[in-house]
Coordinates of C-alpha atoms in Angstrom, one line a residue:
Chain A
M1 CA 15.2 182.7 -128.4
R2 CA 15.5 179.0 -128.0
R3 CA 14.8 177.0 -124.9
P4 CA 17.8 175.3 -123.4
T5 CA 18.4 171.6 -124.0
T6 CA 17.4 169.5 -121.0
A7 CA 19.8 167.1 -119.4
T8 CA 17.5 164.2 -120.4
E9 CA 17.8 165.2 -124.1
A10 CA 21.5 166.0 -123.9
Y11 CA 22.5 162.7 -122.3
A12 CA 20.0 160.5 -124.2
W13 CA 22.7 159.3 -126.6
H14 CA 25.1 158.4 -123.8
R15 CA 22.4 156.7 -121.8
A16 CA 21.4 154.6 -124.8
Y17 CA 25.1 153.7 -125.6
V18 CA 25.8 152.6 -122.1
A19 CA 22.6 150.5 -122.1
G20 CA 24.0 148.6 -125.1
Q21 CA 21.4 150.0 -127.5
N22 CA 24.1 150.9 -130.1
P23 CA 22.7 154.3 -131.0
P24 CA 24.0 155.9 -134.3
Q25 CA 27.3 157.7 -134.0
H26 CA 28.4 160.2 -136.6
D27 CA 31.5 162.2 -137.2
G28 CA 31.1 165.9 -136.4
E29 CA 28.0 165.3 -134.2
P30 CA 29.3 165.1 -130.6
Q31 CA 27.1 164.0 -127.8
C32 CA 27.2 164.8 -124.1
G33 CA 28.5 162.2 -121.8
W34 CA 31.6 160.6 -120.2
F35 CA 34.2 158.9 -122.3
K36 CA 37.7 157.4 -122.3
A37 CA 40.4 157.8 -125.0
R38 CA 44.0 157.1 -125.8
L39 CA 46.0 160.1 -126.8
I40 CA 48.7 157.9 -128.5
K41 CA 48.7 154.4 -129.8
G42 CA 49.4 152.0 -126.9
G43 CA 49.1 154.9 -124.4
P44 CA 47.0 154.8 -121.2
W45 CA 43.3 155.4 -121.1
V46 CA 42.5 159.1 -120.2
E47 CA 39.2 160.4 -119.1
A48 CA 37.1 162.7 -121.3
R49 CA 33.8 164.3 -121.1
I50 CA 31.6 166.4 -123.3
W51 CA 29.0 168.9 -122.0
I52 CA 26.9 171.8 -123.2
E53 CA 27.9 175.3 -122.2
R54 CA 25.2 178.0 -122.4
E55 CA 24.0 181.2 -120.9
I56 CA 20.4 181.2 -119.7
E57 CA 18.5 184.4 -119.1
G58 CA 16.2 185.1 -116.3
N59 CA 13.2 184.1 -118.2
G60 CA 14.7 180.6 -118.8
E61 CA 15.6 181.2 -122.4
L62 CA 19.0 180.9 -124.0
A63 CA 21.0 184.2 -124.1
C64 CA 23.3 182.7 -126.8
P65 CA 23.7 179.5 -128.8
E66 CA 24.6 176.4 -126.9
E67 CA 28.2 175.2 -127.4
Y68 CA 29.6 171.7 -127.0
R69 CA 32.6 171.7 -124.7
C70 CA 35.1 168.9 -124.4
E71 CA 37.7 168.1 -121.8
V72 CA 40.2 165.3 -122.4
D73 CA 42.8 164.5 -119.7
G74 CA 42.0 167.7 -117.9
M75 CA 42.5 169.9 -120.9
R76 CA 40.0 171.7 -123.0
R77 CA 39.8 170.3 -126.6
D78 CA 37.6 170.7 -129.6
A79 CA 34.6 168.5 -129.1
Y80 CA 34.0 168.1 -132.8
R81 CA 37.5 167.0 -133.5
M82 CA 37.9 164.7 -130.5
W83 CA 34.4 163.1 -130.8
T84 CA 35.7 160.4 -133.3
Y85 CA 38.4 159.2 -130.8
L86 CA 36.2 158.9 -127.7
T87 CA 34.7 155.7 -126.3
A88 CA 31.6 156.2 -124.2
I89 CA 31.7 154.8 -120.6
S90 CA 29.4 155.0 -117.7
K91 CA 29.8 157.7 -115.1
A92 CA 30.9 155.1 -112.6
E93 CA 33.6 153.8 -115.0
Y94 CA 34.7 157.5 -115.5
D95 CA 35.1 158.0 -111.8
A96 CA 36.9 154.6 -111.5
L97 CA 39.3 155.7 -114.3
L98 CA 40.1 159.0 -112.6
H99 CA 40.9 157.0 -109.4
R100 CA 42.9 154.4 -111.2
R101 CA 45.0 157.1 -112.9
L102 CA 45.9 158.4 -109.5
M103 CA 46.8 154.9 -108.2
I104 CA 48.8 153.7 -111.1
P105 CA 51.7 156.2 -111.8
E106 CA 52.4 154.8 -115.3
M107 CA 49.0 156.0 -116.3
Q108 CA 49.7 159.6 -115.5
A109 CA 52.0 160.0 -118.5
S110 CA 49.2 160.2 -121.0
M111 CA 51.5 160.9 -124.1
A112 CA 53.8 158.0 -123.4
K113 CA 53.3 154.4 -124.5
L114 CA 52.5 152.1 -121.6
D115 CA 55.2 149.6 -120.8
L116 CA 53.4 146.9 -118.9
V117 CA 56.7 144.9 -118.8
A118 CA 58.5 147.5 -116.7
V119 CA 56.4 147.3 -113.6
P120 CA 53.8 144.5 -113.0
I121 CA 50.3 145.7 -112.4
L122 CA 49.1 144.5 -109.0
P123 CA 45.5 143.5 -108.0
T124 CA 45.0 146.6 -105.9
Chain B
M1 CA 125.2 92.1 -155.5
S2 CA 122.9 89.3 -154.5
D3 CA 121.9 86.6 -156.9
Q4 CA 118.5 87.3 -158.4
S5 CA 118.5 84.5 -160.9
N6 CA 115.9 82.4 -159.0
L7 CA 113.5 85.3 -158.7
P8 CA 110.4 85.4 -161.0
P9 CA 110.4 87.8 -163.9
R10 CA 109.8 91.5 -163.0
D11 CA 106.4 91.6 -164.8
H12 CA 105.1 88.4 -163.2
N13 CA 102.6 90.4 -161.1
A14 CA 101.4 92.8 -163.9
P15 CA 97.8 92.3 -165.1
P16 CA 97.5 90.4 -168.3
E17 CA 97.0 92.4 -171.5
G18 CA 93.4 93.1 -172.2
A19 CA 92.4 92.7 -168.5
L20 CA 89.6 94.7 -167.0
P21 CA 90.6 98.3 -166.2
L22 CA 90.8 98.7 -162.4
P23 CA 89.7 101.9 -160.8
V24 CA 92.4 103.6 -158.8
M25 CA 92.2 103.7 -155.1
P26 CA 91.5 107.3 -154.1
G27 CA 94.0 107.6 -151.2
E28 CA 94.6 110.9 -149.5
A29 CA 94.4 114.2 -151.3
T30 CA 97.8 115.4 -152.3
P31 CA 99.4 118.3 -150.3
E32 CA 98.9 120.5 -153.4
Q33 CA 95.2 119.8 -153.5
V34 CA 94.9 120.5 -149.8
E35 CA 96.8 123.7 -150.1
R36 CA 94.8 124.9 -153.0
A37 CA 91.5 124.2 -151.1
Q38 CA 92.8 126.0 -148.1
Q39 CA 93.8 129.0 -150.1
A40 CA 90.4 129.1 -151.7
A41 CA 88.8 128.9 -148.3
W42 CA 91.0 131.7 -147.0
A43 CA 90.1 133.9 -150.0
A44 CA 86.4 133.3 -149.3
T45 CA 86.6 134.6 -145.7
K46 CA 86.1 138.2 -144.8
H47 CA 89.6 138.6 -143.2
E48 CA 88.1 140.7 -140.4
E49 CA 90.3 140.3 -137.4
D50 CA 87.5 140.2 -134.9
A51 CA 85.2 138.2 -137.2
L52 CA 83.8 135.2 -135.4
Q53 CA 84.4 132.1 -137.4
A54 CA 81.8 129.4 -137.0
F55 CA 84.3 126.7 -137.6
D56 CA 88.0 126.1 -138.6
M57 CA 88.0 127.0 -142.3
M58 CA 91.4 125.3 -142.8
K59 CA 90.3 122.1 -141.3
Q60 CA 87.1 122.1 -143.3
A61 CA 88.9 122.9 -146.5
E62 CA 91.3 120.0 -146.0
L63 CA 88.4 117.6 -145.5
S64 CA 86.6 119.1 -148.4
A65 CA 89.7 118.3 -150.6
H66 CA 89.7 114.7 -149.5
V67 CA 86.0 114.4 -150.1
A68 CA 86.5 115.8 -153.6
V69 CA 89.1 113.1 -154.3
F70 CA 86.7 110.4 -153.1
C71 CA 83.9 111.9 -155.3
D72 CA 86.2 111.6 -158.3
A73 CA 87.0 108.0 -157.5
A74 CA 83.4 107.2 -157.0
G75 CA 82.7 108.6 -160.4
K76 CA 85.3 106.2 -161.8
W77 CA 83.7 103.3 -160.0
L78 CA 80.3 104.2 -161.4
D79 CA 81.9 104.4 -164.9
I80 CA 82.5 100.6 -164.8
K81 CA 78.8 100.2 -164.0
I82 CA 79.1 96.6 -162.7
V83 CA 81.6 94.7 -160.6
E84 CA 83.0 91.9 -162.8
S85 CA 85.7 90.3 -160.8
A86 CA 86.6 89.2 -157.3
E87 CA 89.5 91.6 -157.3
Q88 CA 87.2 94.5 -158.2
A89 CA 84.9 93.5 -155.5
E90 CA 87.7 93.4 -152.9
R91 CA 88.9 96.8 -154.1
L92 CA 85.4 98.1 -153.8
T93 CA 85.3 96.9 -150.2
D94 CA 88.4 98.9 -149.5
F95 CA 87.0 101.9 -151.3
V96 CA 83.8 101.8 -149.3
T97 CA 85.9 101.2 -146.1
G98 CA 88.0 104.3 -147.0
A99 CA 84.8 106.4 -147.7
R100 CA 83.4 105.3 -144.4
G101 CA 86.6 106.2 -142.7
L102 CA 86.7 109.6 -144.3
S103 CA 83.0 110.0 -143.4
K104 CA 83.9 109.3 -139.8
R105 CA 86.7 111.9 -139.9
V106 CA 84.3 114.5 -141.3
E107 CA 81.7 113.6 -138.7
D108 CA 84.2 113.8 -135.9
A109 CA 85.4 117.1 -137.1
R110 CA 81.8 118.4 -137.4
K111 CA 81.0 117.2 -133.9
D112 CA 84.2 118.8 -132.6
E113 CA 83.4 122.1 -134.3
K114 CA 79.8 122.1 -133.2
K115 CA 80.5 121.0 -129.6
R116 CA 81.6 124.5 -128.5
W117 CA 78.5 126.0 -130.0
D118 CA 76.3 123.3 -128.4
D119 CA 78.0 123.9 -125.1
L120 CA 77.3 127.7 -125.4
G121 CA 73.8 127.0 -126.6
A122 CA 73.2 124.7 -123.6
E123 CA 74.4 127.5 -121.3
V124 CA 72.0 129.9 -123.0
Q125 CA 69.2 127.4 -122.6
T126 CA 70.0 126.8 -118.9
A127 CA 70.0 130.6 -118.3
F128 CA 66.8 131.5 -120.2
T129 CA 64.5 128.4 -120.2
P130 CA 63.6 128.7 -116.5
L131 CA 62.6 132.3 -117.0
T132 CA 60.2 131.5 -119.8
T133 CA 59.0 128.5 -117.9
K134 CA 58.1 130.7 -114.9
L135 CA 56.4 133.3 -117.1
T136 CA 54.5 130.6 -119.0
K137 CA 53.3 129.2 -115.7
I138 CA 52.3 132.7 -114.5
A139 CA 50.3 133.2 -117.7
E140 CA 48.6 129.8 -117.4
S141 CA 47.6 130.4 -113.8
M142 CA 46.4 133.9 -114.5
K143 CA 44.4 132.8 -117.5
K144 CA 42.8 130.1 -115.4
M145 CA 41.8 132.8 -112.8
Q146 CA 40.6 135.1 -115.6
G147 CA 38.7 132.2 -117.1
V148 CA 36.7 131.6 -113.9
W149 CA 35.7 135.3 -113.9
L150 CA 34.8 135.3 -117.6
I151 CA 32.6 132.2 -117.2
Q152 CA 30.9 133.8 -114.2
E153 CA 30.3 136.9 -116.2
A154 CA 29.1 134.9 -119.2
N155 CA 26.6 133.1 -116.9
R156 CA 25.4 136.4 -115.4
M157 CA 25.0 138.0 -118.9
K158 CA 23.2 134.9 -120.1
A159 CA 20.8 135.1 -117.2
E160 CA 20.3 138.8 -117.7
K161 CA 19.7 138.2 -121.4
A162 CA 17.1 135.5 -120.7
G163 CA 15.4 137.8 -118.2
A164 CA 15.3 140.7 -120.7
E165 CA 14.0 138.4 -123.4
R166 CA 11.3 137.0 -121.2
K167 CA 10.2 140.5 -120.1
A168 CA 10.2 141.7 -123.7
R169 CA 8.1 138.7 -124.8
E170 CA 5.6 139.4 -122.0
V171 CA 5.4 143.0 -123.0
R172 CA 4.8 142.1 -126.6
E173 CA 2.2 139.5 -125.7
A174 CA 0.4 142.1 -123.5
A175 CA 0.5 144.6 -126.4
E176 CA -0.8 142.0 -128.8
K177 CA -3.6 141.1 -126.4
A178 CA -4.4 144.9 -126.0
A179 CA -4.5 145.4 -129.7
A180 CA -6.8 142.4 -130.2
E181 CA -9.1 143.7 -127.5
A182 CA -9.1 147.2 -128.9
E183 CA -10.0 145.9 -132.3
A184 CA -12.8 143.7 -130.9
R185 CA -14.4 146.7 -129.3
N186 CA -13.7 149.1 -132.3
D187 CA -11.6 151.3 -130.1
I188 CA -9.5 153.3 -132.6
S189 CA -7.5 155.1 -129.9
G190 CA -6.8 151.9 -128.1
Q191 CA -5.7 150.3 -131.4
V192 CA -3.2 153.1 -132.2
E193 CA -1.8 153.0 -128.7
A194 CA -1.5 149.2 -128.8
E195 CA 0.3 149.3 -132.2
A196 CA 2.8 151.8 -130.8
A197 CA 3.3 149.6 -127.8
L198 CA 3.7 146.6 -130.2
I199 CA 6.5 148.5 -132.1
A200 CA 8.2 149.4 -128.8
A201 CA 7.9 145.8 -127.6
G202 CA 9.4 144.5 -130.9
K203 CA 12.4 146.9 -130.5
A204 CA 12.9 145.8 -126.9
E205 CA 12.7 142.1 -128.0
K206 CA 15.3 142.7 -130.8
L207 CA 17.6 144.4 -128.4
A208 CA 17.2 141.6 -125.8
S209 CA 18.0 139.0 -128.4
K210 CA 21.4 140.5 -129.3
P211 CA 24.2 138.0 -128.6
V212 CA 26.3 138.8 -125.5
K213 CA 30.0 138.2 -125.1
S214 CA 31.9 138.1 -121.9
Q215 CA 35.2 139.9 -122.2
V216 CA 37.6 141.9 -120.0
G217 CA 39.4 145.0 -121.3
S218 CA 42.6 146.6 -120.0
A219 CA 42.6 148.7 -116.8
T220 CA 45.4 151.0 -118.0
G221 CA 44.7 150.8 -121.7
G222 CA 48.0 149.0 -122.5
G223 CA 46.8 145.4 -122.2
R224 CA 45.1 143.2 -124.7
K225 CA 41.4 142.4 -124.3
M226 CA 40.7 138.9 -122.9
S227 CA 37.7 136.8 -123.6
L228 CA 36.6 133.2 -123.5
R229 CA 37.8 131.1 -126.4
K230 CA 36.2 127.8 -127.5
L231 CA 38.6 125.0 -128.2
R232 CA 37.1 121.9 -129.8
T233 CA 39.0 118.7 -129.4
A234 CA 38.1 115.0 -130.0
Q235 CA 38.2 112.2 -127.4
I236 CA 38.3 108.7 -128.7
D237 CA 35.6 106.5 -127.0
N238 CA 35.7 103.6 -129.3
L239 CA 39.1 102.9 -130.8
N240 CA 37.9 100.4 -133.4
L241 CA 35.3 102.8 -134.8
A242 CA 37.8 105.7 -134.8
F243 CA 40.3 103.5 -136.6
A244 CA 37.7 102.5 -139.2
Y245 CA 37.0 106.3 -139.8
F246 CA 40.7 107.0 -140.4
R247 CA 41.8 103.8 -142.0
N248 CA 42.4 105.3 -145.4
H249 CA 44.7 108.0 -144.1
A250 CA 48.3 107.6 -145.2
E251 CA 49.5 108.5 -141.7
V252 CA 47.7 105.6 -140.1
R253 CA 49.4 103.2 -142.5
E254 CA 52.8 104.8 -141.7
V255 CA 52.3 104.4 -137.9
L256 CA 51.2 100.8 -138.3
N257 CA 54.1 100.0 -140.5
R258 CA 56.5 101.5 -138.0
L259 CA 55.0 99.6 -135.2
A260 CA 55.1 96.4 -137.3
N261 CA 58.8 96.9 -138.1
Q262 CA 59.5 97.4 -134.5
A263 CA 57.7 94.2 -133.6
V264 CA 59.6 92.3 -136.4
R265 CA 62.9 93.5 -135.0
A266 CA 61.9 92.6 -131.5
G267 CA 60.9 89.1 -132.7
D268 CA 57.3 89.5 -131.6
L269 CA 56.1 89.2 -135.2
D270 CA 57.4 86.4 -137.5
E271 CA 56.4 84.3 -140.5
K272 CA 54.2 82.1 -138.2
N273 CA 52.0 84.7 -136.7
A274 CA 52.3 87.6 -139.2
S275 CA 49.5 86.4 -141.4
T276 CA 47.1 86.1 -138.4
F277 CA 47.4 89.9 -138.0
G278 CA 47.1 90.6 -141.8
M279 CA 50.9 91.1 -142.3
S280 CA 53.7 89.3 -144.0
I281 CA 57.5 89.4 -143.4
I282 CA 59.6 90.6 -146.4
E283 CA 63.3 90.0 -146.4
T284 CA 65.5 92.2 -148.6
E285 CA 69.3 92.0 -148.9
S286 CA 71.8 94.8 -149.4
A287 CA 75.5 95.2 -149.0
A288 CA 76.6 96.5 -145.6

């Protein structure tokens, strides 16, 4: 059986990206981390994250293969398909985005194009 | 019947035989010509009851017929090529006066037709211009505020970059020194470690030297990214030198010519002082 991937290994790509090191990014090779995405062109940012799901036995080894899981706008999505459309952000930015989506009602309609003309965005 | 015996012969006023042909005075377009033009104009319209006509087609057609008559007459004048008698010249004066009169009628009609659109256009301008002015002012003020933030961020990023570069350089220098020392004491293990540290330091230095750009994205995702934009403009410190640089440009000559013509008309520039400033006065004559 394989040993589970450590958090340091799983989030290495995300850490390097956020640090501005421009790590390689390939289609079909998702990486764990926090992201933002637009579900439609001109739509609001929605939060997204990718993590690894696995079962670990008592001896610390994997009970089954590790699987990438992805959640975009609170819904489970295919990590391999969504990976291309995600922009990595820091955890702090991810939390701020979640908060902002609660504060700005227009951002809650994730499948509607944002109309910034309809309601002015205020400083707070 | 009255006695007509003391009157001159009937043909006393007729031009002598072999005299120069005189072009006819154009006069007004005949009612038939006007009607024909109006019918053609009516046929050309769409006849939609609610169609908005830009101008009175009938009035324009009437004027158009008159203009056509004047064009024909002008053609006859051009056929004679040169004015050869005083009478022709006097007739030409009348023709030109008539053409000017018709031109005035056309111009008055055009102004009259255009006025209602101008008035409506002015109303539109009055209604909308303040709105765009306000929004432009808003954008300008906000851009100024954003500019302050962007400059502040740019300075911070520049300072951070300088710090990272300095740190990376120090690490590289330390690694180089360690490699040299390991080589001096024939320490293979130390040399390999120092080389690895040197490679890492090179990577860190390359990363630190990456250009940084201050920019602000959209909070919601719907806005356009904003960043600092450099605008390069020239300020003239020495007008004479600047003039010497641009002296061969055609636009410079045009501007100077315009200013000189204004000065001549105002009487500031005349035959006495024109040569002092490298100019001369040219007088040309034309009929007016």
